[in-house]
């Protein structure tokens, strides 16, 4: 890995690289944070943090397939955060499927 002398802050650059990697993966398919975490080798929590950032950076091109309740089918459409909700507001079930993410093609 080459280091440019003007940018000594490796962690920041690693974040950049990871985000680019995540975006590249999401351009091809729809994936959950868990799947992404396995693919890039960071924790699910870190993936979600990056996704929050990517969501802002891409101006709405990050497409979120909302969490859904397996019991009653309720879809968490209005949810702004990328994190998975804990419980269904309709039936109180905790059987919630993870939200999935993809990035729209173009630019
Ligand atoms: Zn429900």
mmCIF file of C-alpha atoms and ligand atoms in Angstrom:
data_model
loop_
_atom_site.group_PDB
_atom_site.id
_atom_site.type_symbol
_atom_site.label_atom_id
_atom_site.label_comp_id
_atom_site.label_asym_id
_atom_site.label_seq_id
_atom_site.Cartn_x
_atom_site.Cartn_y
_atom_site.Cartn_z
ATOM 1 C CA UNK A 1 0.000 0.000 0.000
ATOM 2 C CA UNK A 2 1.499 3.329 -1.083
ATOM 3 C CA UNK A 3 1.411 6.313 1.228
ATOM 4 C CA UNK A 4 1.432 9.827 -0.087
ATOM 5 C CA UNK A 5 3.625 12.018 2.150
ATOM 6 C CA UNK A 6 1.057 14.823 2.325
ATOM 7 C CA UNK A 7 -1.538 12.632 4.010
ATOM 8 C CA UNK A 8 -0.116 11.138 7.174
ATOM 9 C CA UNK A 9 -3.515 10.277 8.672
ATOM 10 C CA UNK A 10 -3.898 6.655 7.715
ATOM 11 C CA UNK A 11 -7.180 5.967 9.566
ATOM 12 C CA UNK A 12 -9.037 8.638 7.593
ATOM 13 C CA UNK A 13 -7.736 7.227 4.345
ATOM 14 C CA UNK A 14 -8.756 3.754 5.386
ATOM 15 C CA UNK A 15 -12.280 5.022 5.976
ATOM 16 C CA UNK A 16 -12.303 6.502 2.486
ATOM 17 C CA UNK A 17 -11.165 3.214 1.018
ATOM 18 C CA UNK A 18 -13.759 1.267 2.953
ATOM 19 C CA UNK A 19 -16.548 3.567 1.862
ATOM 20 C CA UNK A 20 -15.539 3.263 -1.752
ATOM 21 C CA UNK A 21 -15.470 -0.491 -1.334
ATOM 22 C CA UNK A 22 -18.931 -0.534 0.240
ATOM 23 C CA UNK A 23 -20.361 1.643 -2.524
ATOM 24 C CA UNK A 24 -18.799 -0.599 -5.166
ATOM 25 C CA UNK A 25 -20.374 -3.674 -3.577
ATOM 26 C CA UNK A 26 -23.759 -1.989 -3.311
ATOM 27 C CA UNK A 27 -23.746 -0.944 -6.947
ATOM 28 C CA UNK A 28 -23.895 -4.597 -7.886
ATOM 29 C CA UNK A 29 -26.445 -5.956 -5.456
ATOM 30 C CA UNK A 30 -28.707 -5.354 -2.495
ATOM 31 C CA UNK A 31 -27.050 -6.346 0.748
ATOM 32 C CA UNK A 32 -27.661 -6.129 4.479
ATOM 33 C CA UNK A 33 -25.177 -4.638 6.938
ATOM 34 C CA UNK A 34 -24.446 -8.151 8.159
ATOM 35 C CA UNK A 35 -23.544 -9.343 4.668
ATOM 36 C CA UNK A 36 -21.413 -6.257 4.039
ATOM 37 C CA UNK A 37 -19.636 -6.725 7.342
ATOM 38 C CA UNK A 38 -18.585 -10.217 6.277
ATOM 39 C CA UNK A 39 -17.448 -9.006 2.853
ATOM 40 C CA UNK A 40 -15.237 -6.099 3.929
ATOM 41 C CA UNK A 41 -14.102 -7.491 7.275
ATOM 42 C CA UNK A 42 -15.403 -4.851 9.678
ATOM 43 C CA UNK A 43 -18.128 -5.048 12.304
ATOM 44 C CA UNK A 44 -21.791 -4.595 11.477
ATOM 45 C CA UNK A 45 -21.816 -1.491 13.678
ATOM 46 C CA UNK A 46 -18.958 0.012 11.660
ATOM 47 C CA UNK A 47 -20.742 -0.825 8.414
ATOM 48 C CA UNK A 48 -23.813 1.059 9.639
ATOM 49 C CA UNK A 49 -21.704 4.061 10.581
ATOM 50 C CA UNK A 50 -20.201 4.108 7.105
ATOM 51 C CA UNK A 51 -23.623 3.705 5.530
ATOM 52 C CA UNK A 52 -24.897 6.747 7.434
ATOM 53 C CA UNK A 53 -22.000 8.678 5.980
ATOM 54 C CA UNK A 54 -22.464 7.253 2.472
ATOM 55 C CA UNK A 55 -26.154 8.105 2.611
ATOM 56 C CA UNK A 56 -25.304 11.765 3.144
ATOM 57 C CA UNK A 57 -22.410 11.784 0.699
ATOM 58 C CA UNK A 58 -24.407 10.228 -2.142
ATOM 59 C CA UNK A 59 -27.401 12.559 -1.819
ATOM 60 C CA UNK A 60 -30.103 9.963 -1.771
ATOM 61 C CA UNK A 61 -28.531 7.451 -4.101
ATOM 62 C CA UNK A 62 -28.224 4.974 -1.308
ATOM 63 C CA UNK A 63 -31.430 2.985 -1.604
ATOM 64 C CA UNK A 64 -32.672 1.492 1.639
ATOM 65 C CA UNK A 65 -35.071 -1.430 1.525
ATOM 66 C CA UNK A 66 -36.753 -0.923 4.874
ATOM 67 C CA UNK A 67 -36.895 -3.368 7.735
ATOM 68 C CA UNK A 68 -39.998 -5.502 7.734
ATOM 69 C CA UNK A 69 -41.890 -7.329 10.446
ATOM 70 C CA UNK A 70 -42.057 -11.060 9.789
ATOM 71 C CA UNK A 71 -45.223 -11.440 11.858
ATOM 72 C CA UNK A 72 -47.556 -8.868 10.343
ATOM 73 C CA UNK A 73 -45.589 -7.610 7.343
ATOM 74 C CA UNK A 74 -45.346 -4.070 8.615
ATOM 75 C CA UNK A 75 -42.712 -2.143 6.657
ATOM 76 C CA UNK A 76 -40.622 0.492 8.409
ATOM 77 C CA UNK A 77 -40.882 2.931 5.477
ATOM 78 C CA UNK A 78 -40.593 6.159 7.383
ATOM 79 C CA UNK A 79 -37.474 5.210 9.189
ATOM 80 C CA UNK A 80 -34.662 7.659 8.522
ATOM 81 C CA UNK A 81 -31.884 5.873 10.326
ATOM 82 C CA UNK A 82 -30.152 2.925 8.699
ATOM 83 C CA UNK A 83 -30.245 0.918 11.905
ATOM 84 C CA UNK A 84 -32.611 -1.933 12.398
ATOM 85 C CA UNK A 85 -35.574 -1.222 14.696
ATOM 86 C CA UNK A 86 -35.967 -3.431 17.740
ATOM 87 C CA UNK A 87 -39.666 -4.119 17.687
ATOM 88 C CA UNK A 88 -42.737 -3.836 15.473
ATOM 89 C CA UNK A 89 -44.973 -0.884 16.433
ATOM 90 C CA UNK A 90 -48.062 -2.737 15.209
ATOM 91 C CA UNK A 91 -47.813 -6.226 16.691
ATOM 92 C CA UNK A 92 -44.820 -5.808 19.045
ATOM 93 C CA UNK A 93 -43.019 -8.692 17.409
ATOM 94 C CA UNK A 94 -39.231 -8.693 17.554
ATOM 95 C CA UNK A 95 -38.954 -10.795 14.408
ATOM 96 C CA UNK A 96 -37.733 -7.951 12.234
ATOM 97 C CA UNK A 97 -35.728 -8.558 9.070
ATOM 98 C CA UNK A 98 -32.670 -6.402 8.493
ATOM 99 C CA UNK A 99 -32.900 -3.442 6.169
ATOM 100 C CA UNK A 100 -31.004 -3.960 2.917
ATOM 101 C CA UNK A 101 -29.001 -1.437 0.943
ATOM 102 C CA UNK A 102 -28.033 -0.741 -2.626
ATOM 103 C CA UNK A 103 -26.596 2.192 -4.563
ATOM 104 C CA UNK A 104 -28.302 3.558 -7.666
ATOM 105 C CA UNK A 105 -26.234 3.427 -10.824
ATOM 106 C CA UNK A 106 -25.116 6.562 -12.585
ATOM 107 C CA UNK A 107 -22.446 9.216 -12.054
HETATM 108 ZN ZN1 LIG B 1 -45.596 -6.700 13.228
#
